[in-house]
Coordinates of C-alpha atoms and ligand atoms in Angstrom, one line a residue:
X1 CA 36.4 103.1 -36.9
X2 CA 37.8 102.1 -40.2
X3 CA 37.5 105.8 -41.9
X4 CA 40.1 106.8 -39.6
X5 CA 42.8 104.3 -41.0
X6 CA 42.9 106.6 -44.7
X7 CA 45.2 109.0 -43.6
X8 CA 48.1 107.5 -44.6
X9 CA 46.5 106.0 -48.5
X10 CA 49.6 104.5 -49.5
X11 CA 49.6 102.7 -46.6
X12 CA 45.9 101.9 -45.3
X13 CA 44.3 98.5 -46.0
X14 CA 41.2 99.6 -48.3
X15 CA 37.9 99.8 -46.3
X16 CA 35.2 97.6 -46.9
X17 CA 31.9 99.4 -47.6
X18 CA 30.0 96.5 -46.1
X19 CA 30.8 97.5 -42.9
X20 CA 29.7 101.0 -42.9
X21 CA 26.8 101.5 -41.6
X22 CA 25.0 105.4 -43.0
X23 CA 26.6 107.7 -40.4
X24 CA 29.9 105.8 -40.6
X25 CA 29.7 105.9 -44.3
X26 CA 29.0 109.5 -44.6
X27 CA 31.9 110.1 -42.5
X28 CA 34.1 108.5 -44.8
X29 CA 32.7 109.9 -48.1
X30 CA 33.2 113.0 -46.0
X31 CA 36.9 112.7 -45.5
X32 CA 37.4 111.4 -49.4
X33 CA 35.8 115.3 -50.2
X34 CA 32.6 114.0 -51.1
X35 CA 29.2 115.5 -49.6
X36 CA 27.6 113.2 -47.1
X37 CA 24.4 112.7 -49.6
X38 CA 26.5 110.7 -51.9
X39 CA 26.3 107.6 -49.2
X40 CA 23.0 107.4 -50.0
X41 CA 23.9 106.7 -53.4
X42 CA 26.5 104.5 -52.8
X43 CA 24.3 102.9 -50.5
X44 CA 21.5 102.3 -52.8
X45 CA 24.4 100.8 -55.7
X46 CA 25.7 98.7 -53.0
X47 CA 22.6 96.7 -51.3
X48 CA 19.9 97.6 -54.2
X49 CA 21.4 96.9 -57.2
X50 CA 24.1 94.9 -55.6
X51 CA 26.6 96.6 -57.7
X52 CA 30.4 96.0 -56.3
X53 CA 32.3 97.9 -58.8
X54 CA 33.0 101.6 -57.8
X55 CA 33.2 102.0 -62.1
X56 CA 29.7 101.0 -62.6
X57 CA 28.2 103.7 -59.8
X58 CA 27.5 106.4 -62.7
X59 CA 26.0 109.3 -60.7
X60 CA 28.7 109.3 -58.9
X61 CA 31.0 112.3 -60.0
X62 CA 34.7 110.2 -61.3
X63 CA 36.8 112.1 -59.1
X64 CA 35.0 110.2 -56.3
X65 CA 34.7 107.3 -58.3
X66 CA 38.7 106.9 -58.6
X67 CA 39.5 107.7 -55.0
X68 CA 36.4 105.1 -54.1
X69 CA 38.4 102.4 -56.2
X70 CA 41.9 103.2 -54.6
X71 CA 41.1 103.4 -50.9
X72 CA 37.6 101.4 -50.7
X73 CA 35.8 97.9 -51.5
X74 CA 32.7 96.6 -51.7
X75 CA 33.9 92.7 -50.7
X76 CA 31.7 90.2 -49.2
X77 CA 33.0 86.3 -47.8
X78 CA 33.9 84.7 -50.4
X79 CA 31.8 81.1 -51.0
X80 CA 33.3 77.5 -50.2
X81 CA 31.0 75.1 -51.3
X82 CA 27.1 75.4 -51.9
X83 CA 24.4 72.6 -50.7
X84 CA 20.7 72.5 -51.7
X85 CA 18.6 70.6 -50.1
X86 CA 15.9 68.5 -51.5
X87 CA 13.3 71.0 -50.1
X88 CA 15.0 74.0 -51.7
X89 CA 16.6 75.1 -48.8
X90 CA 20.1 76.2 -49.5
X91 CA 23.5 76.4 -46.9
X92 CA 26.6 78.1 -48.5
X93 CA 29.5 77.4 -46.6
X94 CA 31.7 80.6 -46.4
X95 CA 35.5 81.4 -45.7
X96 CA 36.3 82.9 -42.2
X97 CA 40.4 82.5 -42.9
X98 CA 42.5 80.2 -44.0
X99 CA 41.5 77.7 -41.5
X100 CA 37.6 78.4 -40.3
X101 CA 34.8 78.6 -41.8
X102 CA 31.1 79.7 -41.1
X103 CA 27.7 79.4 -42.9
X104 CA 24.4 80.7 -44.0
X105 CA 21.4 79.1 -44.9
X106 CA 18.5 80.0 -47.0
X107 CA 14.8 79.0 -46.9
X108 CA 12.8 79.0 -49.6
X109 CA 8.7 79.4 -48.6
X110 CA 5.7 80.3 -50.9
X111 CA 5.5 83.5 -49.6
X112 CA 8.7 84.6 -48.1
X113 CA 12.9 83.8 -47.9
X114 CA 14.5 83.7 -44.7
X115 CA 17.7 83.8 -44.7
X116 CA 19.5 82.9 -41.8
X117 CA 22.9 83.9 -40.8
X118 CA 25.8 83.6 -39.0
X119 CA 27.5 86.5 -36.4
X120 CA 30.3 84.2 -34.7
X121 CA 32.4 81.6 -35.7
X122 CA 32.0 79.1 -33.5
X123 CA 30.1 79.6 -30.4
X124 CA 31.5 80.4 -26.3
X125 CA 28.0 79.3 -25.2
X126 CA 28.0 75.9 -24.7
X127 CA 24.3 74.6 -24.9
X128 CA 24.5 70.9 -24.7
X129 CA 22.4 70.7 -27.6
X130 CA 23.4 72.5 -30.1
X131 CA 26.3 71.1 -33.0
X132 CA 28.0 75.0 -32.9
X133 CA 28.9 74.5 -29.3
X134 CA 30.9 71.3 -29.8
X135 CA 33.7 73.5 -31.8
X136 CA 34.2 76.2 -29.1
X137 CA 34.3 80.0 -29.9
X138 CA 36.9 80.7 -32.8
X139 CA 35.8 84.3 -33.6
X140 CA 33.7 87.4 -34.2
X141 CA 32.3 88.3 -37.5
X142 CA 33.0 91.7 -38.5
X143 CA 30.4 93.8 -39.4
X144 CA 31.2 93.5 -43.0
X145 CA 30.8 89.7 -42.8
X146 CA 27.6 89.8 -41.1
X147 CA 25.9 92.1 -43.6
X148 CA 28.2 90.6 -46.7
X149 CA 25.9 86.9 -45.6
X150 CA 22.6 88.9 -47.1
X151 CA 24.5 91.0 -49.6
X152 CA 25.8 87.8 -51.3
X153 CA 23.3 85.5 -50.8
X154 CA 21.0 88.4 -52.7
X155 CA 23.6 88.4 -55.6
X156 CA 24.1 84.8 -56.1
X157 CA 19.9 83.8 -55.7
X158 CA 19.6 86.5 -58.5
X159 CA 22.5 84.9 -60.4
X160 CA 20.6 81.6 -60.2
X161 CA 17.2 83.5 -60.9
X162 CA 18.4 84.6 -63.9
X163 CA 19.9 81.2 -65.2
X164 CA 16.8 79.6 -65.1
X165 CA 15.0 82.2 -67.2
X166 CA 17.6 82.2 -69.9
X167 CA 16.9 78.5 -69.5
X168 CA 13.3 79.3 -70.6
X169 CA 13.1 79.9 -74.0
X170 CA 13.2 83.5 -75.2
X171 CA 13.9 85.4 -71.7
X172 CA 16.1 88.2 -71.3
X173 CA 19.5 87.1 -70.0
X174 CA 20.4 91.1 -68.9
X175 CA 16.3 91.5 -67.1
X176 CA 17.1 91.6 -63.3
X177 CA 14.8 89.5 -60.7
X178 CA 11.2 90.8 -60.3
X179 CA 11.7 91.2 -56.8
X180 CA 14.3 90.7 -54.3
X181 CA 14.6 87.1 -53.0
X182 CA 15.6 87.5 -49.1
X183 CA 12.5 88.9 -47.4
X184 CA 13.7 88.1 -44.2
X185 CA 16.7 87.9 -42.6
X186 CA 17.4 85.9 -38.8
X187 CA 20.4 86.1 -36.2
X188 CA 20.1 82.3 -36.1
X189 CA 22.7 81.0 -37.5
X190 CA 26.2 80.1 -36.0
X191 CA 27.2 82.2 -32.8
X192 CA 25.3 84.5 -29.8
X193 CA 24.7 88.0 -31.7
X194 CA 24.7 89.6 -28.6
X195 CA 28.1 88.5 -27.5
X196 CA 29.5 90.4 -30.5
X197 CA 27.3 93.1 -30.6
X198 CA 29.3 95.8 -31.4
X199 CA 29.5 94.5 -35.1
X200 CA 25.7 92.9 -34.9
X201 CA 24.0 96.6 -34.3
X202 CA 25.7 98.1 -37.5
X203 CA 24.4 95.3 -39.4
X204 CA 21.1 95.6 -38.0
X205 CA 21.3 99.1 -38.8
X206 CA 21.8 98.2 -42.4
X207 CA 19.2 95.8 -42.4
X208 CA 16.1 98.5 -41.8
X209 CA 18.0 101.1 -43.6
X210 CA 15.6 102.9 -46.3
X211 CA 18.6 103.2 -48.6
X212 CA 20.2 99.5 -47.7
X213 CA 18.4 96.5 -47.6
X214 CA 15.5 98.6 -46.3
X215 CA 13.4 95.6 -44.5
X216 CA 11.0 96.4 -42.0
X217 CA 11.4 95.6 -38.5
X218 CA 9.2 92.4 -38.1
X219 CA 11.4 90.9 -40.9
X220 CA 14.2 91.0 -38.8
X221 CA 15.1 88.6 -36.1
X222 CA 17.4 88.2 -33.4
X223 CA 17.9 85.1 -31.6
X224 CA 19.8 85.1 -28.1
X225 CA 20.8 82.4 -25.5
X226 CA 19.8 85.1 -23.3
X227 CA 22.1 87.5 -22.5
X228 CA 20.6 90.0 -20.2
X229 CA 22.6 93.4 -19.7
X230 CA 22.5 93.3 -24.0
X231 CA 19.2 92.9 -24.2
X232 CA 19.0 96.1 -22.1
X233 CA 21.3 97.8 -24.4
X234 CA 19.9 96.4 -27.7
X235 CA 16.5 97.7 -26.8
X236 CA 18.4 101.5 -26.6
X237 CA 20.2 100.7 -30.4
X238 CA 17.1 98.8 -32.4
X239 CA 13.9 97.5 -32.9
X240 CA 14.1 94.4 -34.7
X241 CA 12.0 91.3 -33.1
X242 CA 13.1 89.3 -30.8
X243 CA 13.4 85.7 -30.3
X244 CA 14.7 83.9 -27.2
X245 CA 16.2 81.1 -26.3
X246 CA 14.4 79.7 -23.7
X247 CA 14.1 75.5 -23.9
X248 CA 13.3 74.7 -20.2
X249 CA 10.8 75.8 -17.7
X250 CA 12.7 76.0 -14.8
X251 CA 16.0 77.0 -14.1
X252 CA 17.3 73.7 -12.6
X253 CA 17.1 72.2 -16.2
X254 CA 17.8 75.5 -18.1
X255 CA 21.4 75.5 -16.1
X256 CA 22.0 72.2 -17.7
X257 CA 21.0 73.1 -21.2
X258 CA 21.7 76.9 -21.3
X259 CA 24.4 77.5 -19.0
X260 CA 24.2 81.0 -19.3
X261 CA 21.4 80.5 -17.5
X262 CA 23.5 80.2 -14.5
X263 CA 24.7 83.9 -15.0
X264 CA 21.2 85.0 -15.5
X265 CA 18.4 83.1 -15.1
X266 CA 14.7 82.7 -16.0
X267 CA 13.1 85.4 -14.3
X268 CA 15.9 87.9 -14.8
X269 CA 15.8 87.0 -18.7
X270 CA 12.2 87.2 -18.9
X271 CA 12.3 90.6 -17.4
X272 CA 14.8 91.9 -19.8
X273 CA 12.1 90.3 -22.5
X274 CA 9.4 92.4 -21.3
X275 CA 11.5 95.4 -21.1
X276 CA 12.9 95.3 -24.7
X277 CA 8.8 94.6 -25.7
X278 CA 8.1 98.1 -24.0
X279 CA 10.9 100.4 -25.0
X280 CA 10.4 99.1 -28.5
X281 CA 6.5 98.9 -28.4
X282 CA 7.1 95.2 -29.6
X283 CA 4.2 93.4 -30.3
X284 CA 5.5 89.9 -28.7
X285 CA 8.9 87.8 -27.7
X286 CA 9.5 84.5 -29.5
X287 CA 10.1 81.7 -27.0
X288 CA 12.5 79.1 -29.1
X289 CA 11.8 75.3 -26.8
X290 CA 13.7 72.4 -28.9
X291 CA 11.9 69.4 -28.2
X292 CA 14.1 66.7 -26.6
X293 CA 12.7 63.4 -26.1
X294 CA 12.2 63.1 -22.0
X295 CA 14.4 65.6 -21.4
X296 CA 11.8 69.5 -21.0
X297 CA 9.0 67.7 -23.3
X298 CA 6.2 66.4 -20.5
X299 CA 2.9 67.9 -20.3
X300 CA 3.8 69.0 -16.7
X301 CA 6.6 71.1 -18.5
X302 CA 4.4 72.6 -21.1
X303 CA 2.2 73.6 -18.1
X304 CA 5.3 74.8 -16.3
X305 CA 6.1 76.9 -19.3
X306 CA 2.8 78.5 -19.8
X307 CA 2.6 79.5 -16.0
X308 CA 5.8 81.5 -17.1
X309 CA 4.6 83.3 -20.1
X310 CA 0.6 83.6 -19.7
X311 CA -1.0 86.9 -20.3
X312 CA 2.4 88.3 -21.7
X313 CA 2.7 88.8 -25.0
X314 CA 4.8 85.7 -25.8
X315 CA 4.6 83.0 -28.6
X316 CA 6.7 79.7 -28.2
X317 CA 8.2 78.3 -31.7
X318 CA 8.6 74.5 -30.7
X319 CA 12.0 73.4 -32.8
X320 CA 12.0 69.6 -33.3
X321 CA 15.6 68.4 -31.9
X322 CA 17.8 68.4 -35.4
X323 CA 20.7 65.4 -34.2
X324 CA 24.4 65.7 -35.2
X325 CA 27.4 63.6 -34.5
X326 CA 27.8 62.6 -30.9
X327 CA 25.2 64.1 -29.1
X328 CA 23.5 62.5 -26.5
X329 CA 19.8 63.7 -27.3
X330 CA 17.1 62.3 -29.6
X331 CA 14.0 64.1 -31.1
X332 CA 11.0 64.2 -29.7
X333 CA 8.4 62.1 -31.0
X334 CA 5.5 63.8 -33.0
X335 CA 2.9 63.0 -31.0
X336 CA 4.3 64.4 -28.2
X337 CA 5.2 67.6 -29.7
X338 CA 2.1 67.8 -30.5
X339 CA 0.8 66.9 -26.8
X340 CA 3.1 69.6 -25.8
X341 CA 1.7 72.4 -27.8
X342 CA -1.9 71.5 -27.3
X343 CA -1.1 72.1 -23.6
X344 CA 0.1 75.4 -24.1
X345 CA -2.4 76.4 -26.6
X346 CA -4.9 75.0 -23.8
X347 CA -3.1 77.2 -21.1
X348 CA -3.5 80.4 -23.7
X349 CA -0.2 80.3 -24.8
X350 CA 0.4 80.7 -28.5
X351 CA 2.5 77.9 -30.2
X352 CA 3.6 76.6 -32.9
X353 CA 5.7 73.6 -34.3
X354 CA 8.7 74.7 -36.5
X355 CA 9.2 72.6 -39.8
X356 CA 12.4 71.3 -40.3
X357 CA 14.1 72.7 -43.1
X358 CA 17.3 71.4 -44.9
X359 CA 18.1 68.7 -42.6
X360 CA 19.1 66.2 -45.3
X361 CA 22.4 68.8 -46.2
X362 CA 22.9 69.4 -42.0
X363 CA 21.2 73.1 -42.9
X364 CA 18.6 72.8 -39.8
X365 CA 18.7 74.6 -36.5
X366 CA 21.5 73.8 -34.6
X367 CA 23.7 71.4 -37.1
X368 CA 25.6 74.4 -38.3
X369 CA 28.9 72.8 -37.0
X370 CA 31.1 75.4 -39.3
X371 CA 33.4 72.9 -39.8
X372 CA 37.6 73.4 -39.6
X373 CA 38.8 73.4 -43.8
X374 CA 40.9 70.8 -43.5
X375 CA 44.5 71.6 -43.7
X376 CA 45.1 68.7 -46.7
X377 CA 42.7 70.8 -48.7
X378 CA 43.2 69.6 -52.3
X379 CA 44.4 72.0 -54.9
X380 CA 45.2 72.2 -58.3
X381 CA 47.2 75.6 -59.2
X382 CA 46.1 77.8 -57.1
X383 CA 42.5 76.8 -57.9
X384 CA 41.0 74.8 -55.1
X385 CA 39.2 71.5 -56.5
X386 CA 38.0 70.2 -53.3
X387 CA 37.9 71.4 -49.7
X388 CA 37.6 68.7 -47.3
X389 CA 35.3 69.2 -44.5
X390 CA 35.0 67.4 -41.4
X391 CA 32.6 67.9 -38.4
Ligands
SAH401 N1 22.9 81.8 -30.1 C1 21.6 82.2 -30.6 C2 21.3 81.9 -32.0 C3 21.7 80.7 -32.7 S1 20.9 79.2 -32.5 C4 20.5 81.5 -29.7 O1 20.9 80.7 -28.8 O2 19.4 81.8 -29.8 C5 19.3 79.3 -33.3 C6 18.3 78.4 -32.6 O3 18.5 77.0 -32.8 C7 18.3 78.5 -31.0 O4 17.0 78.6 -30.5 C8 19.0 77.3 -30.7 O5 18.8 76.9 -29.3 C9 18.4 76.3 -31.6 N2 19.2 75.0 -31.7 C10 20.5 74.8 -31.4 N3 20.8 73.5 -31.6 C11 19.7 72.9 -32.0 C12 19.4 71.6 -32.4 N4 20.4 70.6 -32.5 N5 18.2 71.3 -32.8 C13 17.2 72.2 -32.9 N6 17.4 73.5 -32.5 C14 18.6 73.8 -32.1

């Protein structure tokens, strides 16, 4: 844990606050000489008020303050490029090092902001469908980076919140946001969050946290491929919601399109589901299906699908295929989505069809293809003017 590297100041790499979750944070105020209650404080600066500065945190005694700015930091990824879409849905494109690169996406709705992020760069799974896959697995997130995603993309919506009321004649550039912007926050982005889940369960942890970004549970998604023995084990850390992804009915076309499903399949996965519903006293699983034209979209396979999930508490989110670069797979067309979810609806299955959102700036489901910064990167000083991206 990174409160142990301090012993030596002079030497140790300062630790990023981001990371902590509250017991590993009180540990560390702990080992600066400050009482554990202070990283409550700190906490509440941090993911509140979104203050980065130790300086600024001014009921925090100086002593504290001073050893905070010598052996800590408050440092979240720092921002490549920003995209907004036509529909207000907004990818930043963030620095993993000095070659990778991962992303996060925000969407705007009338009554909520999802923000959706990343916990991998790159992706080991290999679902045929999905534009993360075609890069391969580059590396974890930290938890720093994880929870640094919501942390910034709080600071920067404020920052654009507040522009356009200065923009409005007589509004008061210093007023903060009435409200905070990210309501809810999803495990959707680039990566399987349960194949790095020692870093996922801190950020989670930070996530429901009264004194960090304090959401409640149901705002709070995770979204696995379907890793079984971590489903076990997440249902023992947290209670966030669930969401699964399923995409076939039976387990012959599931190998093809999830092949983790090969590892562990259907029934096994659905097991885990039903487990995780009961330890946590759940209320349902999300099924994610992406709609693939003749490939899991018949009627035969909604009714195939329902068999699986009637009289469990399941809903099924039907995600219209998003296409990227070289993949073999077109979208369903809408009237068979719709075919496809009046079947399941007619079999008592909840469903529902999700919108796509961003797809004109490659923000939607499944086109977050992180990109590699290209090496000929154009810069001018040390100020970059331009990265070049390619698929
Ligand atoms: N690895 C996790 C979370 C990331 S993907 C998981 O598999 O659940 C988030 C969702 O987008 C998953 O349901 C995924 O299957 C879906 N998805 C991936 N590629 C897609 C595409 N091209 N079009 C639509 N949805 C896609």
């Amino acid at each position: 844990m990174p409160a142990a590297a301090i012993t030596d100041p002079a030497a140790a790499e300062r630790t990023n606050l981001l990371g902590l979750a509250r017991p590993d944070l009180e540990a560390f105020i702990e080992q600066l000489g400050g009482k554990p209650f202070r990283a409550r404080q700190l906490m509440s600066w941090i993911y509140k008020r979104g203050v980065d500065s130790f300086a600024g945190m001014t009921d925090l005694a100086k002593q504290l303050r001073a050893r905070l700015d010598t052996l800590a930091e408050v440092r979240a990824p720092e921002i490549l490029s920003v995209r907004r879409s036509a529909d207000g849905t907004c990818k930043w494109l963030l620095r993993a090092d000095a070659s990778q690169a991962f992303e996060m996406v925000f969407i705007p709705e009338p009554d909520r902001g999802t923000l959706c992020v990343s916990s991998q760069v790159g992706c080991a799974l290999d679902c045929s469908f999905c534009a993360t896959a075609q890069q391969g697995f580059n590396r974890n997130l930290c938890t720093a980076e994880i929870i640094g995603q919501v942390w910034l993309a709080e600071r920067e919506l404020a920052r654009e919140a507040r522009g356009a009321r200065t923009a409005r004649a007589g509004a008061d550039p210093g007023a903060r946001p009435e409200e905070r912007q990210v309501t809810n926050v999803v495990l959707m982005g680039m990566g399987e969050p349960l194949a790095n889940f020692r870093n996922v369960v801190p950020a989670l942890s930070i996530l429901l946290d009264d004194f960090g970004f304090d959401l409640s549970r149901r705002r709070v998604t995770l979204s696995t491929s379907g890793l079984v023995p971590q489903i076990y084990r997440l249902a023992e850390e947290t209670n966030v919601a669930l969401a699964v992804s399923l995409h076939a009915p039976d387990d012959a076309l599931r190998n093809e399109l999830v092949p983790i499903n090969r590892k562990h399949p259907i029934a096994e996965l659905l097991d885990a589901c039903w487990h995780y519903l009961d330890e946590q006293n759940g209320r349902s699983v999300t099924f994610e299906y992406v709609m693939l034209d003749g490939v899991n979209d018949s009627p035969a396979q909604a009714r195939s699908l329902a068999q699986l999930l009637k009289g469990h508490p399941a809903k099924v989110n039907l995600i219209p295929f998003n296409p990227f670069p070289g993949t073999r797979y077109r979208r369903s067309p809408a009237h068979q989505i719709q075919r496809f979810r009046d079947e399941l609806i007619r079999q008592g299955v909840l469903a529902t069809v999700r919108r796509p959102r961003g797809d004109d700036i490659d923000a939607a489901c499944g086109q977050l293809a992180g990109r590699v910064i290209d090496r000929t990167t154009v810069r001018l000083g040390a100020k970059v003017i331009g990265v070049a991206v390619h698929p």
